[in-house]
Amino acid sequence: QHLKTSGTMRKVFGKFVQVTKPLTANACGQDCILLQRMAQLHTNSHNSVQLHSIKGVVNLNASSKIGIPSSHPTGHLPQQSFREIVYSLRLQDNSPLFLSILPRPGGAIIDCIIPNTAAAETRLVQINQHLPGYLKFYLKELGYNHDGVVDLLNRACDLDLTASIAQLKWDTKHKVVILPSESELEYDLDNVESELWMQTISKHIQPLTSL
């Protein structure tokens, strides 16, 4: 209300934003969330960050004894929350992937703020293919204890997703989860390419030939 009456609305939120009425203490949660998201989107454009979401989280505060055993010679692993593990994820240049995590009320979707870079956006897409599967394989590569990772994922993530981890494969080179449907497609392509008739055709096709 102060911004509106003082005439600084455009300066703070941009010239295309209008507030029809101020939010009061009795405003519904949906209105508060909408204002928060609009303000965040405006902030994003000025701070080189993006607002996205993570799917499949049911308890961001779930915790378990999880860590890299070699870093704890005594064998006493720290109690860490799922939130802390997500914040620890890094990009290739060792910068943090998640700058902020904002849980939506009553759902399995977490709003998140990431750097406005192609690398960060690509990594988030990879994670959202299958969040618990990605974390299980990724943390295993880093040396985290298997039992702690599994326990934390079961506590924090959608159980339908965690139950399907056994069907996934991991691309070590590109650090991505391979879903069952993608595995079948790759298998089918390998079979076609191995067929004698395909090999015969390939011998007579010149690279970069226009058809």
PDB file of C-alpha atoms in Angstrom:
ATOM      1  CA  GLN A   1       0.000   0.000   0.000  1.00  0.00           C
ATOM      2  CA  HIS A   2       2.894   2.340   0.808  1.00  0.00           C
ATOM      3  CA  LEU A   3       4.439   1.721  -2.613  1.00  0.00           C
ATOM      4  CA  LYS A   4       1.132   2.465  -4.298  1.00  0.00           C
ATOM      5  CA  THR A   5       0.388   5.683  -2.433  1.00  0.00           C
ATOM      6  CA  SER A   6       3.970   6.956  -2.678  1.00  0.00           C
ATOM      7  CA  GLY A   7       4.049   6.466  -6.441  1.00  0.00           C
ATOM      8  CA  THR A   8       7.096   4.200  -6.396  1.00  0.00           C
ATOM      9  CA  MET A   9       5.243   1.121  -7.696  1.00  0.00           C
ATOM     10  CA  ARG A  10       6.802   1.279 -11.160  1.00  0.00           C
ATOM     11  CA  LYS A  11      10.268   1.802  -9.773  1.00  0.00           C
ATOM     12  CA  VAL A  12      10.039  -1.294  -7.556  1.00  0.00           C
ATOM     13  CA  PHE A  13       7.957  -3.724  -9.641  1.00  0.00           C
ATOM     14  CA  GLY A  14       8.217  -2.395 -13.205  1.00  0.00           C
ATOM     15  CA  LYS A  15       5.924  -0.314 -15.394  1.00  0.00           C
ATOM     16  CA  PHE A  16       3.642  -3.211 -16.391  1.00  0.00           C
ATOM     17  CA  VAL A  17       2.680  -4.178 -12.827  1.00  0.00           C
ATOM     18  CA  GLN A  18      -0.498  -2.897 -11.194  1.00  0.00           C
ATOM     19  CA  VAL A  19      -1.803  -3.672  -7.723  1.00  0.00           C
ATOM     20  CA  THR A  20      -5.593  -3.620  -7.571  1.00  0.00           C
ATOM     21  CA  LYS A  21      -5.779  -3.748  -3.782  1.00  0.00           C
ATOM     22  CA  PRO A  22      -3.336  -4.190  -0.881  1.00  0.00           C
ATOM     23  CA  LEU A  23      -2.984  -7.537   0.878  1.00  0.00           C
ATOM     24  CA  THR A  24      -4.171  -7.536   4.465  1.00  0.00           C
ATOM     25  CA  ALA A  25      -3.455  -9.845   7.369  1.00  0.00           C
ATOM     26  CA  ASN A  26      -6.608 -11.763   6.415  1.00  0.00           C
ATOM     27  CA  ALA A  27      -5.615 -12.290   2.757  1.00  0.00           C
ATOM     28  CA  CYS A  28      -5.872 -15.873   1.513  1.00  0.00           C
ATOM     29  CA  GLY A  29      -2.684 -17.857   1.085  1.00  0.00           C
ATOM     30  CA  GLN A  30      -3.091 -18.051  -2.686  1.00  0.00           C
ATOM     31  CA  ASP A  31      -2.986 -14.245  -3.004  1.00  0.00           C
ATOM     32  CA  CYS A  32       0.152 -14.082  -0.867  1.00  0.00           C
ATOM     33  CA  ILE A  33       1.843 -16.767  -2.967  1.00  0.00           C
ATOM     34  CA  LEU A  34       0.891 -14.967  -6.183  1.00  0.00           C
ATOM     35  CA  LEU A  35       2.373 -11.690  -4.959  1.00  0.00           C
ATOM     36  CA  GLN A  36       5.508 -13.489  -3.794  1.00  0.00           C
ATOM     37  CA  ARG A  37       5.978 -15.160  -7.176  1.00  0.00           C
ATOM     38  CA  MET A  38       5.401 -11.950  -9.145  1.00  0.00           C
ATOM     39  CA  ALA A  39       7.850 -10.030  -6.967  1.00  0.00           C
ATOM     40  CA  GLN A  40      10.358 -12.851  -7.317  1.00  0.00           C
ATOM     41  CA  LEU A  41      10.015 -12.931 -11.109  1.00  0.00           C
ATOM     42  CA  HIS A  42      10.695  -9.215 -11.245  1.00  0.00           C
ATOM     43  CA  THR A  43      13.707  -9.611  -8.964  1.00  0.00           C
ATOM     44  CA  ASN A  44      14.972 -12.459 -11.136  1.00  0.00           C
ATOM     45  CA  SER A  45      15.270 -10.246 -14.208  1.00  0.00           C
ATOM     46  CA  HIS A  46      17.489  -7.823 -12.291  1.00  0.00           C
ATOM     47  CA  ASN A  47      19.647 -10.343 -10.413  1.00  0.00           C
ATOM     48  CA  SER A  48      20.319 -12.892 -13.183  1.00  0.00           C
ATOM     49  CA  VAL A  49      18.436 -15.717 -11.498  1.00  0.00           C
ATOM     50  CA  GLN A  50      15.482 -17.881 -12.508  1.00  0.00           C
ATOM     51  CA  LEU A  51      12.457 -19.148 -10.612  1.00  0.00           C
ATOM     52  CA  HIS A  52      11.733 -22.834 -11.300  1.00  0.00           C
ATOM     53  CA  SER A  53      10.408 -25.829  -9.381  1.00  0.00           C
ATOM     54  CA  ILE A  54      11.511 -29.263  -8.156  1.00  0.00           C
ATOM     55  CA  LYS A  55       9.040 -32.141  -8.361  1.00  0.00           C
ATOM     56  CA  GLY A  56       8.645 -35.142  -6.096  1.00  0.00           C
ATOM     57  CA  VAL A  57       9.521 -33.757  -2.640  1.00  0.00           C
ATOM     58  CA  VAL A  58       7.083 -34.441   0.187  1.00  0.00           C
ATOM     59  CA  ASN A  59       9.210 -33.539   3.231  1.00  0.00           C
ATOM     60  CA  LEU A  60      12.005 -31.042   2.698  1.00  0.00           C
ATOM     61  CA  ASN A  61      12.998 -31.226   6.374  1.00  0.00           C
ATOM     62  CA  ALA A  62      13.385 -35.039   6.516  1.00  0.00           C
ATOM     63  CA  SER A  63      16.813 -36.045   7.827  1.00  0.00           C
ATOM     64  CA  SER A  64      19.086 -39.062   8.173  1.00  0.00           C
ATOM     65  CA  LYS A  65      22.644 -39.948   9.156  1.00  0.00           C
ATOM     66  CA  ILE A  66      24.284 -39.301   5.835  1.00  0.00           C
ATOM     67  CA  GLY A  67      27.752 -38.338   4.684  1.00  0.00           C
ATOM     68  CA  ILE A  68      31.013 -39.491   3.126  1.00  0.00           C
ATOM     69  CA  PRO A  69      32.490 -42.138   5.480  1.00  0.00           C
ATOM     70  CA  SER A  70      36.074 -41.311   4.503  1.00  0.00           C
ATOM     71  CA  SER A  71      35.524 -37.774   5.791  1.00  0.00           C
ATOM     72  CA  HIS A  72      34.421 -39.089   9.204  1.00  0.00           C
ATOM     73  CA  PRO A  73      37.098 -41.509  10.493  1.00  0.00           C
ATOM     74  CA  THR A  74      35.245 -42.019  13.775  1.00  0.00           C
ATOM     75  CA  GLY A  75      32.292 -43.497  11.895  1.00  0.00           C
ATOM     76  CA  HIS A  76      29.843 -40.970  13.341  1.00  0.00           C
ATOM     77  CA  LEU A  77      28.039 -39.541  10.332  1.00  0.00           C
ATOM     78  CA  PRO A  78      26.173 -36.246  10.773  1.00  0.00           C
ATOM     79  CA  GLN A  79      22.398 -35.957  10.783  1.00  0.00           C
ATOM     80  CA  GLN A  80      21.616 -33.974   7.635  1.00  0.00           C
ATOM     81  CA  SER A  81      18.306 -32.820   6.225  1.00  0.00           C
ATOM     82  CA  PHE A  82      17.129 -33.240   2.655  1.00  0.00           C
ATOM     83  CA  ARG A  83      17.171 -29.442   2.391  1.00  0.00           C
ATOM     84  CA  GLU A  84      20.904 -29.390   3.257  1.00  0.00           C
ATOM     85  CA  ILE A  85      21.682 -32.081   0.686  1.00  0.00           C
ATOM     86  CA  VAL A  86      19.824 -30.177  -2.044  1.00  0.00           C
ATOM     87  CA  TYR A  87      21.649 -26.958  -1.148  1.00  0.00           C
ATOM     88  CA  SER A  88      24.976 -28.828  -1.393  1.00  0.00           C
ATOM     89  CA  LEU A  89      24.489 -29.658  -5.097  1.00  0.00           C
ATOM     90  CA  ARG A  90      27.076 -27.915  -7.249  1.00  0.00           C
ATOM     91  CA  LEU A  91      27.533 -27.018 -10.883  1.00  0.00           C
ATOM     92  CA  GLN A  92      30.642 -27.930 -12.861  1.00  0.00           C
ATOM     93  CA  ASP A  93      32.376 -24.686 -11.843  1.00  0.00           C
ATOM     94  CA  ASN A  94      31.669 -25.558  -8.172  1.00  0.00           C
ATOM     95  CA  SER A  95      29.087 -22.785  -7.799  1.00  0.00           C
ATOM     96  CA  PRO A  96      25.825 -23.688  -6.009  1.00  0.00           C
ATOM     97  CA  LEU A  97      22.931 -24.875  -8.161  1.00  0.00           C
ATOM     98  CA  PHE A  98      20.179 -23.771  -5.762  1.00  0.00           C
ATOM     99  CA  LEU A  99      20.254 -20.247  -4.371  1.00  0.00           C
ATOM    100  CA  SER A 100      16.949 -20.565  -2.537  1.00  0.00           C
ATOM    101  CA  ILE A 101      14.322 -23.257  -1.927  1.00  0.00           C
ATOM    102  CA  LEU A 102      10.717 -22.242  -1.264  1.00  0.00           C
ATOM    103  CA  PRO A 103       8.248 -25.057  -0.455  1.00  0.00           C
ATOM    104  CA  ARG A 104       4.688 -24.589  -1.706  1.00  0.00           C
ATOM    105  CA  PRO A 105       2.035 -25.326   0.911  1.00  0.00           C
ATOM    106  CA  GLY A 106       0.260 -28.669   0.634  1.00  0.00           C
ATOM    107  CA  GLY A 107       2.015 -30.118  -2.393  1.00  0.00           C
ATOM    108  CA  ALA A 108       4.980 -32.119  -3.645  1.00  0.00           C
ATOM    109  CA  ILE A 109       6.427 -29.174  -5.583  1.00  0.00           C
ATOM    110  CA  ILE A 110       9.234 -26.954  -4.345  1.00  0.00           C
ATOM    111  CA  ASP A 111       9.851 -23.533  -5.876  1.00  0.00           C
ATOM    112  CA  CYS A 112      13.551 -22.882  -6.308  1.00  0.00           C
ATOM    113  CA  ILE A 113      15.792 -20.064  -7.448  1.00  0.00           C
ATOM    114  CA  ILE A 114      18.770 -21.013  -9.619  1.00  0.00           C
ATOM    115  CA  PRO A 115      21.404 -19.000 -11.507  1.00  0.00           C
ATOM    116  CA  ASN A 116      20.227 -17.662 -14.851  1.00  0.00           C
ATOM    117  CA  THR A 117      22.639 -19.813 -16.853  1.00  0.00           C
ATOM    118  CA  ALA A 118      22.235 -22.598 -19.395  1.00  0.00           C
ATOM    119  CA  ALA A 119      24.280 -24.957 -17.189  1.00  0.00           C
ATOM    120  CA  ALA A 120      21.985 -24.462 -14.180  1.00  0.00           C
ATOM    121  CA  GLU A 121      18.802 -24.819 -16.233  1.00  0.00           C
ATOM    122  CA  THR A 122      20.093 -27.984 -17.932  1.00  0.00           C
ATOM    123  CA  ARG A 123      21.048 -29.533 -14.577  1.00  0.00           C
ATOM    124  CA  LEU A 124      17.600 -28.779 -13.153  1.00  0.00           C
ATOM    125  CA  VAL A 125      15.920 -30.455 -16.144  1.00  0.00           C
ATOM    126  CA  GLN A 126      18.112 -33.523 -15.564  1.00  0.00           C
ATOM    127  CA  ILE A 127      17.215 -33.606 -11.875  1.00  0.00           C
ATOM    128  CA  ASN A 128      13.490 -33.235 -12.545  1.00  0.00           C
ATOM    129  CA  GLN A 129      13.487 -36.298 -14.798  1.00  0.00           C
ATOM    130  CA  HIS A 130      13.595 -38.370 -11.601  1.00  0.00           C
ATOM    131  CA  LEU A 131      14.665 -36.482  -8.480  1.00  0.00           C
ATOM    132  CA  PRO A 132      15.328 -39.383  -6.052  1.00  0.00           C
ATOM    133  CA  GLY A 133      16.984 -41.444  -8.784  1.00  0.00           C
ATOM    134  CA  TYR A 134      19.309 -38.587  -9.699  1.00  0.00           C
ATOM    135  CA  LEU A 135      20.284 -37.986  -6.072  1.00  0.00           C
ATOM    136  CA  LYS A 136      20.869 -41.689  -5.368  1.00  0.00           C
ATOM    137  CA  PHE A 137      23.314 -42.123  -8.254  1.00  0.00           C
ATOM    138  CA  TYR A 138      24.938 -38.717  -7.898  1.00  0.00           C
ATOM    139  CA  LEU A 139      25.545 -39.030  -4.150  1.00  0.00           C
ATOM    140  CA  LYS A 140      26.873 -42.565  -4.645  1.00  0.00           C
ATOM    141  CA  GLU A 141      29.497 -41.186  -7.032  1.00  0.00           C
ATOM    142  CA  LEU A 142      30.505 -38.628  -4.410  1.00  0.00           C
ATOM    143  CA  GLY A 143      31.017 -41.440  -1.873  1.00  0.00           C
ATOM    144  CA  TYR A 144      27.990 -40.960   0.387  1.00  0.00           C
ATOM    145  CA  ASN A 145      26.922 -43.944   2.494  1.00  0.00           C
ATOM    146  CA  HIS A 146      24.323 -46.019   0.641  1.00  0.00           C
ATOM    147  CA  ASP A 147      22.043 -46.774   3.611  1.00  0.00           C
ATOM    148  CA  GLY A 148      21.857 -43.123   4.641  1.00  0.00           C
ATOM    149  CA  VAL A 149      21.022 -41.984   1.109  1.00  0.00           C
ATOM    150  CA  VAL A 150      18.264 -44.579   0.686  1.00  0.00           C
ATOM    151  CA  ASP A 151      16.783 -43.765   4.097  1.00  0.00           C
ATOM    152  CA  LEU A 152      16.772 -40.029   3.396  1.00  0.00           C
ATOM    153  CA  LEU A 153      15.167 -40.431  -0.041  1.00  0.00           C
ATOM    154  CA  ASN A 154      12.424 -42.642   1.403  1.00  0.00           C
ATOM    155  CA  ARG A 155      11.681 -40.038   4.059  1.00  0.00           C
ATOM    156  CA  ALA A 156      11.809 -36.974   1.808  1.00  0.00           C
ATOM    157  CA  CYS A 157      10.562 -38.022  -1.632  1.00  0.00           C
ATOM    158  CA  ASP A 158       7.396 -39.372  -3.197  1.00  0.00           C
ATOM    159  CA  LEU A 159       7.320 -43.120  -2.513  1.00  0.00           C
ATOM    160  CA  ASP A 160       6.149 -43.953  -6.037  1.00  0.00           C
ATOM    161  CA  LEU A 161       9.314 -42.343  -7.355  1.00  0.00           C
ATOM    162  CA  THR A 162      11.655 -43.986  -4.860  1.00  0.00           C
ATOM    163  CA  ALA A 163      10.097 -47.385  -5.607  1.00  0.00           C
ATOM    164  CA  SER A 164      10.968 -47.015  -9.301  1.00  0.00           C
ATOM    165  CA  ILE A 165      14.679 -46.229  -8.765  1.00  0.00           C
ATOM    166  CA  ALA A 166      15.594 -49.884  -9.397  1.00  0.00           C
ATOM    167  CA  GLN A 167      14.375 -49.513 -12.991  1.00  0.00           C
ATOM    168  CA  LEU A 168      16.731 -46.616 -13.730  1.00  0.00           C
ATOM    169  CA  LYS A 169      20.198 -46.526 -15.203  1.00  0.00           C
ATOM    170  CA  TRP A 170      22.898 -43.907 -14.745  1.00  0.00           C
ATOM    171  CA  ASP A 171      24.927 -42.249 -17.489  1.00  0.00           C
ATOM    172  CA  THR A 172      28.236 -41.707 -15.703  1.00  0.00           C
ATOM    173  CA  LYS A 173      29.706 -39.543 -18.446  1.00  0.00           C
ATOM    174  CA  HIS A 174      26.850 -37.039 -18.703  1.00  0.00           C
ATOM    175  CA  LYS A 175      25.575 -37.400 -15.098  1.00  0.00           C
ATOM    176  CA  VAL A 176      21.977 -38.071 -16.122  1.00  0.00           C
ATOM    177  CA  VAL A 177      19.339 -40.634 -15.198  1.00  0.00           C
ATOM    178  CA  ILE A 178      18.227 -42.946 -18.023  1.00  0.00           C
ATOM    179  CA  LEU A 179      14.547 -43.804 -17.729  1.00  0.00           C
ATOM    180  CA  PRO A 180      13.237 -47.278 -18.711  1.00  0.00           C
ATOM    181  CA  SER A 181      11.578 -45.903 -21.866  1.00  0.00           C
ATOM    182  CA  GLU A 182      14.867 -44.310 -22.937  1.00  0.00           C
ATOM    183  CA  SER A 183      16.731 -47.573 -22.296  1.00  0.00           C
ATOM    184  CA  GLU A 184      14.280 -49.497 -24.498  1.00  0.00           C
ATOM    185  CA  LEU A 185      14.678 -46.955 -27.297  1.00  0.00           C
ATOM    186  CA  GLU A 186      18.461 -47.196 -27.102  1.00  0.00           C
ATOM    187  CA  TYR A 187      18.229 -51.006 -27.136  1.00  0.00           C
ATOM    188  CA  ASP A 188      15.936 -50.943 -30.190  1.00  0.00           C
ATOM    189  CA  LEU A 189      18.295 -48.626 -32.067  1.00  0.00           C
ATOM    190  CA  ASP A 190      21.259 -50.861 -31.286  1.00  0.00           C
ATOM    191  CA  ASN A 191      19.322 -53.876 -32.606  1.00  0.00           C
ATOM    192  CA  VAL A 192      18.380 -52.094 -35.824  1.00  0.00           C
ATOM    193  CA  GLU A 193      21.940 -50.935 -36.408  1.00  0.00           C
ATOM    194  CA  SER A 194      23.219 -54.479 -35.932  1.00  0.00           C
ATOM    195  CA  GLU A 195      20.872 -55.970 -38.519  1.00  0.00           C
ATOM    196  CA  LEU A 196      22.596 -57.168 -41.716  1.00  0.00           C
ATOM    197  CA  TRP A 197      20.244 -55.201 -43.970  1.00  0.00           C
ATOM    198  CA  MET A 198      21.010 -51.964 -42.111  1.00  0.00           C
ATOM    199  CA  GLN A 199      24.750 -52.570 -42.345  1.00  0.00           C
ATOM    200  CA  THR A 200      24.387 -53.207 -46.087  1.00  0.00           C
ATOM    201  CA  ILE A 201      22.463 -49.963 -46.605  1.00  0.00           C
ATOM    202  CA  SER A 202      24.968 -48.022 -44.499  1.00  0.00           C
ATOM    203  CA  LYS A 203      27.812 -49.057 -46.794  1.00  0.00           C
ATOM    204  CA  HIS A 204      26.096 -47.373 -49.750  1.00  0.00           C
ATOM    205  CA  ILE A 205      25.144 -44.137 -47.978  1.00  0.00           C
ATOM    206  CA  GLN A 206      27.670 -41.341 -48.286  1.00  0.00           C
ATOM    207  CA  PRO A 207      27.991 -38.894 -45.374  1.00  0.00           C
ATOM    208  CA  LEU A 208      26.283 -35.507 -45.869  1.00  0.00           C
ATOM    209  CA  THR A 209      24.462 -36.776 -48.990  1.00  0.00           C
ATOM    210  CA  SER A 210      21.299 -34.809 -49.716  1.00  0.00           C
ATOM    211  CA  LEU A 211      18.236 -36.991 -50.383  1.00  0.00           C
TER     212      LEU A 211
END
